[in-house]
Coordinates of N, CA, C and O in Angstrom, one line a residue:
P1 N -17.6 10.5 -9.8 CA -17.1 10.6 -9.1 C -16.9 9.6 -7.5 O -17.7 9.3 -7.4
L2 N -16.0 10.1 -6.7 CA -15.3 9.9 -5.6 C -16.2 10.6 -4.4 O -15.8 11.9 -4.3
V3 N -17.1 10.2 -3.4 CA -17.8 11.2 -2.7 C -17.0 10.6 -1.4 O -16.6 10.1 -1.2
V4 N -16.6 11.7 -0.7 CA -15.8 11.2 0.6 C -16.4 12.5 1.9 O -15.8 13.5 1.8
G5 N -17.2 11.9 3.2 CA -17.6 13.7 3.7 C -16.6 12.8 4.9 O -15.4 12.5 4.8
G6 N -16.8 14.4 5.6 CA -15.5 15.1 6.4 C -16.2 14.9 8.1 O -17.0 15.0 7.9
G7 N -15.0 15.0 8.7 CA -16.0 15.0 10.0 C -16.0 13.5 11.0 O -16.8 13.8 11.8
G8 N -15.5 12.7 10.9 CA -15.3 11.3 11.3 C -15.1 11.2 12.7 O -14.2 12.3 12.8
T9 N -15.5 11.1 13.4 CA -14.8 10.5 15.1 C -13.4 10.1 15.4 O -13.1 10.1 15.4
F10 N -13.6 9.1 13.9 CA -12.9 7.9 13.8 C -11.6 8.3 12.9 O -10.4 8.1 12.7
I11 N -12.2 9.3 11.8 CA -11.4 8.9 10.5 C -12.4 10.2 9.7 O -13.0 10.3 9.9
D12 N -11.9 10.9 9.4 CA -11.6 12.3 9.0 C -10.8 12.4 7.4 O -9.9 12.8 7.5
A13 N -11.5 11.6 6.5 CA -10.7 11.0 5.2 C -10.0 12.6 4.2 O -8.5 12.7 4.2
P14 N -11.1 13.7 4.7 CA -10.9 14.7 3.8 C -9.8 15.7 4.4 O -8.2 16.1 3.8
A15 N -9.8 16.1 5.8 CA -8.4 16.3 6.0 C -7.2 15.6 6.4 O -6.4 16.0 6.3
E16 N -7.3 14.3 6.1 CA -5.9 13.6 5.9 C -5.7 13.9 4.9 O -4.7 14.1 4.5
L17 N -6.1 13.6 3.5 CA -5.9 14.3 2.4 C -4.9 15.7 2.5 O -4.1 15.7 1.6
L18 N -6.0 16.8 3.0 CA -5.5 17.9 3.1 C -3.9 18.1 3.6 O -3.1 18.4 3.4
N19 N -3.4 16.5 5.2 CA -2.9 16.6 5.2 C -1.4 16.1 4.9 O -0.4 16.7 5.0
L20 N -1.9 14.6 3.8 CA -0.9 15.0 2.6 C -0.6 15.3 1.7 O 0.6 15.3 1.6
R21 N -1.7 16.2 1.2 CA -0.9 17.0 0.4 C 0.8 18.2 0.9 O 1.2 19.1 0.3
R22 N -0.2 18.4 2.5 CA 0.5 19.1 3.5 C 2.3 19.2 3.6 O 3.2 20.0 3.5
V23 N 2.5 17.8 3.6 CA 3.5 16.9 4.4 C 4.1 16.6 2.8 O 5.4 16.3 3.2
D24 N 3.9 16.6 2.0 CA 4.0 15.4 0.5 C 3.9 16.0 -0.4 O 2.6 15.8 -1.3
P25 N 4.0 17.5 -0.8 CA 3.3 18.1 -1.7 C 4.7 17.9 -3.1 O 4.9 17.1 -2.9
V26 N 3.1 17.6 -3.8 CA 3.3 17.7 -5.7 C 3.2 18.4 -6.5 O 2.0 19.8 -6.3
S27 N 4.2 19.2 -6.7 CA 3.6 20.2 -8.8 C 2.3 19.9 -8.8 O 1.6 18.5 -9.0
V28 N 1.5 21.0 -9.7 CA 0.6 20.8 -10.7 C 1.0 19.9 -11.6 O 0.2 19.3 -11.6
A29 N 2.4 20.3 -12.4 CA 2.6 19.8 -13.5 C 2.8 18.4 -13.1 O 2.2 17.5 -14.0
E30 N 3.3 18.0 -11.8 CA 3.2 16.0 -11.9 C 2.0 15.4 -11.0 O 2.1 14.5 -11.1
Q31 N 1.1 16.0 -10.8 CA 0.0 15.4 -10.0 C -0.3 14.4 -10.6 O -1.1 13.6 -10.2
A32 N -0.9 14.5 -12.5 CA -1.5 13.8 -13.2 C 0.0 12.5 -13.3 O -0.8 11.2 -12.9
A33 N 0.6 12.6 -12.5 CA 1.0 10.9 -12.8 C 1.8 10.5 -11.7 O 2.9 9.9 -11.7
T34 N 1.9 11.0 -10.5 CA 2.3 11.1 -9.1 C 1.7 10.1 -8.4 O -0.2 10.7 -8.3
P35 N 1.1 8.9 -8.2 CA 0.3 8.3 -7.4 C 0.1 8.8 -5.7 O 1.3 9.2 -5.5
L36 N -1.3 8.9 -5.7 CA -1.4 9.3 -4.2 C -0.8 8.9 -3.3 O -0.3 9.3 -1.7
F37 N -0.9 7.2 -2.8 CA -0.2 6.6 -2.0 C 0.9 6.2 -2.4 O 1.2 5.1 -3.4
R38 N 2.3 6.4 -1.8 CA 3.5 6.1 -2.6 C 4.9 6.4 -1.9 O 4.6 6.4 -0.5
N39 N 5.8 5.2 -2.3 CA 7.3 5.2 -1.4 C 7.3 6.5 -1.5 O 7.5 7.4 -2.3
A40 N 8.7 6.5 -0.5 CA 10.0 7.9 0.1 C 10.1 7.8 -2.6 O 10.5 9.0 -2.0
D41 N 10.6 6.9 -2.5 CA 11.4 6.8 -3.9 C 10.0 7.4 -5.0 O 10.0 7.7 -6.3
G42 N 9.0 8.0 -5.1 CA 7.7 7.5 -5.8 C 7.1 7.7 -6.4 O 5.6 7.3 -6.8
S43 N 7.4 5.8 -5.9 CA 6.5 4.5 -6.5 C 5.5 4.2 -5.8 O 5.1 4.4 -4.4
A44 N 4.1 3.5 -6.9 CA 3.1 3.5 -6.1 C 3.1 2.2 -4.9 O 4.0 1.2 -5.0
I45 N 2.4 2.9 -3.7 CA 2.1 1.5 -2.9 C 1.1 0.1 -3.6 O 0.8 0.2 -3.9
T46 N 2.0 -0.6 -2.9 CA 1.7 -2.3 -3.7 C 0.8 -2.6 -2.6 O 0.6 -2.3 -1.3
E47 N -0.2 -3.8 -3.5 CA -1.1 -4.2 -2.7 C -0.4 -5.2 -1.0 O -0.9 -5.1 0.0
A48 N 1.0 -6.3 -2.0 CA 1.7 -6.9 -1.2 C 2.1 -5.7 0.2 O 2.2 -6.1 1.4
Q49 N 2.4 -4.5 0.2 CA 2.8 -3.5 1.6 C 1.8 -3.5 2.0 O 1.5 -3.1 3.1
V50 N 0.4 -2.7 1.9 CA -0.7 -2.6 2.0 C -1.2 -4.1 2.8 O -1.2 -3.4 4.6
R51 N -1.2 -5.1 2.8 CA -1.4 -6.0 3.8 C 0.0 -6.4 4.3 O -0.9 -7.0 5.7
S52 N 0.5 -5.9 4.0 CA 1.8 -6.8 5.3 C 1.7 -5.0 6.6 O 1.9 -6.1 7.6
T53 N 1.2 -4.4 5.6 CA 1.2 -3.5 7.3 C -0.2 -3.6 7.9 O 0.1 -3.6 8.8
I54 N -1.4 -4.4 7.5 CA -2.3 -4.0 7.9 C -2.0 -5.2 8.7 O -2.3 -5.3 10.0
Q55 N -1.3 -6.6 8.1 CA -0.8 -7.5 8.8 C -0.2 -7.3 10.3 O -0.7 -7.9 11.5
A56 N 0.9 -6.7 10.3 CA 1.5 -6.1 11.3 C 0.9 -5.6 12.5 O 1.1 -5.3 14.2
L57 N -0.1 -4.6 11.6 CA -0.9 -3.9 13.1 C -2.0 -4.7 13.6 O -2.2 -4.4 14.9
M58 N -2.6 -5.2 13.1 CA -3.4 -6.9 13.7 C -2.8 -7.9 14.4 O -3.2 -7.8 15.9
A59 N -1.2 -7.5 14.2 CA -0.3 -8.7 15.4 C -0.3 -7.4 16.3 O -0.3 -8.3 17.2
D60 N -0.3 -6.1 15.9 CA -0.2 -5.7 17.2 C -1.0 -5.8 17.9 O -0.8 -5.4 19.8
E61 N -2.3 -5.5 17.6 CA -3.1 -5.6 18.3 C -3.6 -6.9 19.0 O -4.7 -7.1 19.8
G62 N -2.8 -7.9 19.1 CA -3.1 -9.3 19.1 C -4.1 -10.9 18.3 O -4.6 -11.4 19.2
A63 N -4.4 -10.3 17.4 CA -5.0 -10.3 16.4 C -3.5 -11.1 15.4 O -2.2 -11.2 16.2
V64 N -4.2 -12.6 15.0 CA -3.8 -13.2 14.3 C -3.3 -12.6 12.8 O -4.2 -12.2 12.6
G65 N -2.3 -12.2 12.9 CA -1.5 -10.8 11.5 C -2.2 -11.9 10.5 O -2.5 -10.8 9.2
A66 N -1.8 -13.1 9.9 CA -2.7 -13.7 8.6 C -3.6 -13.7 8.5 O -4.3 -14.4 7.0
D67 N -4.3 -13.7 8.9 CA -6.0 -13.5 9.1 C -6.5 -12.2 8.6 O -7.8 -12.0 8.1
F68 N -5.9 -11.7 8.2 CA -6.4 -10.4 7.4 C -5.4 -10.1 6.3 O -4.2 -10.7 6.5
G69 N -6.2 -9.1 5.6 CA -4.9 -9.0 4.3 C -5.6 -7.7 3.3 O -6.5 -6.9 4.0
A70 N -5.5 -6.9 2.3 CA -5.8 -5.7 2.1 C -7.2 -5.6 1.8 O -8.0 -4.8 2.0
H71 N -7.9 -6.7 1.6 CA -9.4 -7.2 1.1 C -10.2 -6.8 2.8 O -11.4 -6.4 2.6
S72 N -9.5 -6.8 3.8 CA -10.1 -6.5 5.7 C -10.6 -5.3 5.2 O -11.3 -4.9 6.1
L73 N -9.4 -4.5 4.6 CA -9.9 -2.9 4.1 C -11.8 -2.8 3.4 O -12.4 -1.9 4.5
R74 N -12.3 -3.5 2.9 CA -12.8 -3.2 2.5 C -14.5 -3.9 2.7 O -15.5 -3.4 3.0
I75 N -13.5 -5.0 3.7 CA -14.6 -6.0 4.5 C -15.3 -4.6 5.8 O -15.7 -4.6 6.1
G76 N -14.1 -4.1 6.1 CA -14.5 -2.7 7.2 C -15.3 -2.3 7.2 O -15.4 -2.1 7.6
G77 N -14.6 -1.4 5.7 CA -15.7 -0.6 4.8 C -17.2 -0.9 5.2 O -17.9 -0.2 5.5
A78 N -17.2 -2.0 4.6 CA -18.4 -2.3 4.1 C -19.5 -3.0 5.6 O -20.7 -2.5 5.9
T79 N -18.3 -3.0 6.3 CA -19.6 -3.5 8.0 C -19.6 -2.5 8.9 O -20.4 -1.8 9.0
A80 N -18.5 -1.0 8.3 CA -19.3 0.1 9.5 C -20.2 1.4 8.7 O -21.4 1.2 9.2
L81 N -20.2 1.0 7.3 CA -21.8 1.4 6.7 C -23.1 0.5 7.3 O -24.2 1.1 7.5
Y82 N -22.8 -0.8 7.4 CA -24.4 -1.4 7.2 C -24.4 -1.4 8.4 O -25.6 -0.9 9.2
R83 N -23.5 -1.2 9.8 CA -23.5 -1.0 11.2 C -24.5 0.1 11.6 O -25.4 0.5 12.5
A84 N -23.7 0.9 10.4 CA -24.1 2.6 10.4 C -25.7 2.8 10.3 O -26.2 3.6 10.1
G85 N -25.8 1.6 9.4 CA -27.8 1.9 8.5 C -27.5 2.2 7.6 O -28.8 2.1 7.2
A86 N -26.3 1.7 7.0 CA -26.6 2.4 4.9 C -27.3 1.6 4.6 O -27.5 0.4 4.7
S87 N -27.8 2.2 3.0 CA -29.0 1.4 2.6 C -27.8 0.1 1.7 O -26.8 0.9 1.7
H88 N -28.6 -0.6 1.5 CA -28.2 -2.0 0.6 C -27.3 -0.5 -0.5 O -26.2 -0.8 -1.5
V89 N -27.9 0.5 -1.7 CA -27.5 1.3 -2.4 C -26.0 1.9 -2.1 O -25.2 2.2 -2.6
D90 N -26.7 2.7 -0.6 CA -24.8 3.1 -0.3 C -23.6 2.7 0.0 O -22.4 3.0 -0.7
I91 N -24.0 1.3 0.9 CA -23.0 -0.2 0.9 C -22.6 -0.1 -1.0 O -20.9 0.2 -1.1
M92 N -23.4 -0.1 -1.2 CA -22.7 -0.6 -3.1 C -22.1 0.7 -3.1 O -21.5 0.3 -4.3
T93 N -22.7 2.0 -3.5 CA -21.8 3.2 -4.1 C -20.5 3.4 -3.8 O -20.2 3.1 -3.8
M94 N -21.0 3.4 -2.0 CA -18.9 3.6 -1.6 C -18.1 2.3 -1.9 O -17.0 2.5 -1.8
G95 N -18.6 1.4 -1.6 CA -17.7 -0.1 -2.3 C -17.5 0.3 -4.0 O -16.5 -0.8 -4.2
R96 N -18.1 0.5 -5.0 CA -17.9 0.4 -5.9 C -18.9 -0.4 -6.7 O -17.2 -1.3 -7.7
W97 N -19.4 -1.0 -6.0 CA -20.0 -2.8 -6.3 C -21.6 -2.3 -7.4 O -22.0 -1.6 -7.1
S98 N -21.4 -3.0 -8.2 CA -22.4 -3.0 -9.1 C -23.5 -4.0 -9.3 O -24.1 -4.8 -9.9
S99 N -23.6 -5.6 -7.8 CA -23.9 -6.2 -7.9 C -24.3 -6.5 -6.3 O -23.6 -6.2 -5.8
D100 N -24.9 -7.3 -6.0 CA -25.2 -7.8 -4.8 C -23.7 -8.4 -4.2 O -24.0 -8.7 -3.0
C101 N -23.1 -8.3 -5.0 CA -21.7 -9.3 -4.3 C -21.3 -9.0 -3.0 O -19.8 -9.0 -1.6
Y102 N -21.7 -7.3 -2.8 CA -21.0 -6.5 -1.2 C -21.6 -7.1 0.0 O -21.2 -6.8 0.6
R103 N -22.8 -7.8 -0.3 CA -22.6 -8.7 0.8 C -22.5 -10.5 1.5 O -22.5 -10.1 2.4
L104 N -21.0 -10.3 0.2 CA -19.6 -11.3 0.7 C -18.9 -10.0 1.4 O -18.1 -11.5 2.6
Y105 N -19.1 -9.3 2.0 CA -18.0 -8.3 2.6 C -18.4 -7.9 4.1 O -17.6 -7.2 5.3
V106 N -19.9 -7.9 4.2 CA -20.8 -7.5 5.3 C -20.1 -8.6 6.5 O -20.6 -9.6 6.2
R107 N -19.6 -7.4 7.8 CA -19.6 -8.9 8.7 C -20.8 -8.3 9.8 O -20.7 -7.1 10.3
S108 N -21.1 -9.7 10.7 CA -22.1 -9.7 11.3 C -20.9 -8.6 12.5 O -19.9 -9.1 12.9
C109 N -21.8 -7.6 13.5 CA -21.1 -6.8 14.6 C -21.4 -7.6 15.9 O -22.8 -7.8 16.0
L110 N -20.4 -7.9 16.9 CA -20.9 -9.0 18.1 C -22.6 -8.1 18.7 O -23.3 -8.5 19.1
G111 N -22.1 -6.6 18.8 CA -23.0 -5.8 19.5 C -24.6 -6.0 18.5 O -25.5 -5.8 19.1
H112 N -24.5 -5.9 18.0 CA -25.7 -6.0 16.7 C -26.3 -7.5 16.9 O -27.7 -6.9 16.6
S113 N -25.8 -8.1 16.7 CA -26.1 -9.5 17.3 C -27.0 -10.1 18.0 O -27.8 -10.2 18.9
V114 N -26.3 -9.5 19.5 CA -26.7 -9.4 21.1 C -28.2 -8.5 20.5 O -28.8 -8.8 21.7
D115 N -27.9 -7.2 20.1 CA -29.1 -6.7 20.2 C -30.1 -7.0 19.3 O -31.7 -7.6 20.2
W116 N -30.2 -7.6 18.5 CA -31.1 -8.6 17.6 C -31.4 -10.3 18.5 O -33.0 -10.3 18.6
S117 N -30.6 -10.4 19.2 CA -31.0 -11.2 20.2 C -31.9 -11.1 21.0 O -33.0 -12.1 21.6
R118 N -31.9 -10.2 21.6 CA -31.9 -9.6 22.8 C -33.7 -8.9 22.4 O -34.8 -9.2 23.5
R119 N -33.2 -8.6 20.9 CA -35.0 -8.1 20.3 C -35.8 -9.8 20.2 O -37.0 -9.3 20.4
A120 N -35.3 -10.5 19.3 CA -36.0 -11.4 19.4 C -36.3 -12.4 20.6 O -37.6 -12.8 20.5
A121 N -35.7 -12.2 21.9 CA -35.8 -13.2 23.2 C -37.2 -12.2 23.8 O -37.1 -12.8 24.4
S122 N -37.6 -11.4 23.5 CA -38.9 -10.4 24.1 C -39.3 -9.4 22.9 O -40.3 -9.1 23.0
T123 N -40.0 -10.4 21.8 CA -40.5 -10.3 20.9 C -42.2 -11.5 21.1 O -41.3 -12.9 21.3
P124 N -43.0 -11.1 21.7 CA -44.2 -11.7 21.2 C -44.4 -12.7 20.3 O -44.3 -12.0 19.7
V125 N -44.6 -13.8 20.1 CA -44.7 -14.7 18.6 C -46.3 -15.6 18.7 O -46.5 -16.0 20.0
D126 N -46.9 -15.7 18.1 CA -48.3 -15.6 17.6 C -47.9 -17.4 17.8 O -46.7 -17.6 17.1
Y127 N -48.8 -18.1 18.2 CA -48.4 -19.8 17.7 C -49.3 -20.4 16.5 O -50.4 -19.8 16.3
T128 N -48.4 -20.5 15.5 CA -49.3 -20.4 13.8 C -48.6 -22.1 13.7 O -49.6 -22.1 12.4
A129 N -49.1 -22.3 14.7 CA -49.8 -24.1 14.3 C -50.7 -24.8 13.4 O -50.5 -26.0 12.5
A130 N -51.7 -24.2 14.0 CA -53.1 -24.0 13.2 C -53.3 -23.8 11.7 O -54.2 -24.4 11.0
V131 N -52.7 -23.1 11.8 CA -52.4 -22.5 9.8 C -51.2 -23.7 9.2 O -50.1 -24.0 9.5
D132 N -52.7 -24.3 7.9 CA -51.3 -25.3 7.2 C -50.0 -24.5 6.8 O -49.0 -25.5 6.9
E133 N -49.8 -23.4 6.2 CA -48.9 -23.2 5.7 C -47.5 -22.9 6.4 O -46.5 -23.1 6.3
Y134 N -48.0 -23.1 8.4 CA -46.7 -23.1 9.1 C -46.5 -24.4 9.7 O -46.6 -23.9 11.2
K135 N -47.7 -25.5 9.6 CA -47.4 -26.6 9.9 C -46.4 -26.9 10.5 O -44.9 -27.1 9.7
Q136 N -45.7 -27.7 11.3 CA -44.7 -27.5 11.9 C -43.9 -28.8 11.2 O -44.7 -30.1 10.4
V137 N -42.8 -29.3 10.7 CA -41.9 -29.9 10.3 C -41.8 -31.4 10.9 O -40.7 -31.5 12.2
D138 N -41.8 -33.0 10.5 CA -41.5 -34.0 11.4 C -39.8 -34.3 11.4 O -39.5 -35.1 12.0
C139 N -39.5 -34.0 9.6 CA -37.7 -34.8 10.2 C -37.1 -33.6 9.1 O -38.0 -32.5 8.4
Y140 N -36.0 -33.2 8.9 CA -34.9 -32.3 8.3 C -34.7 -33.4 7.1 O -33.6 -33.8 7.2

């Protein structure tokens, strides 16, 4: 089953789905054969339409629209879950990944990277050159 929590600060998917049912109702008899995301004529929205919409929205925000596509939604979802502290199991479940390929979708967030950089710069490190296991490398 698909599990979707409500009450998000930026997106509340269950509330949006309820609103969709309110503004574009479908009879119970037609629900099984009607695409959830559809055009005015009832046909399913295509990947090309999703890609085009995302590219236009990103261009409106000043980004290079061509740098984005339908997979940007998976990338954004995986990245948001990662940044929120979700475990790899949660990211895999929410993205419906059965392998660790989810790692290809998670992107580093600037704020997260800055925070880790600050932590690294503030962490004392013991000198370990005397330990054979950690000898310095003379060439790479």
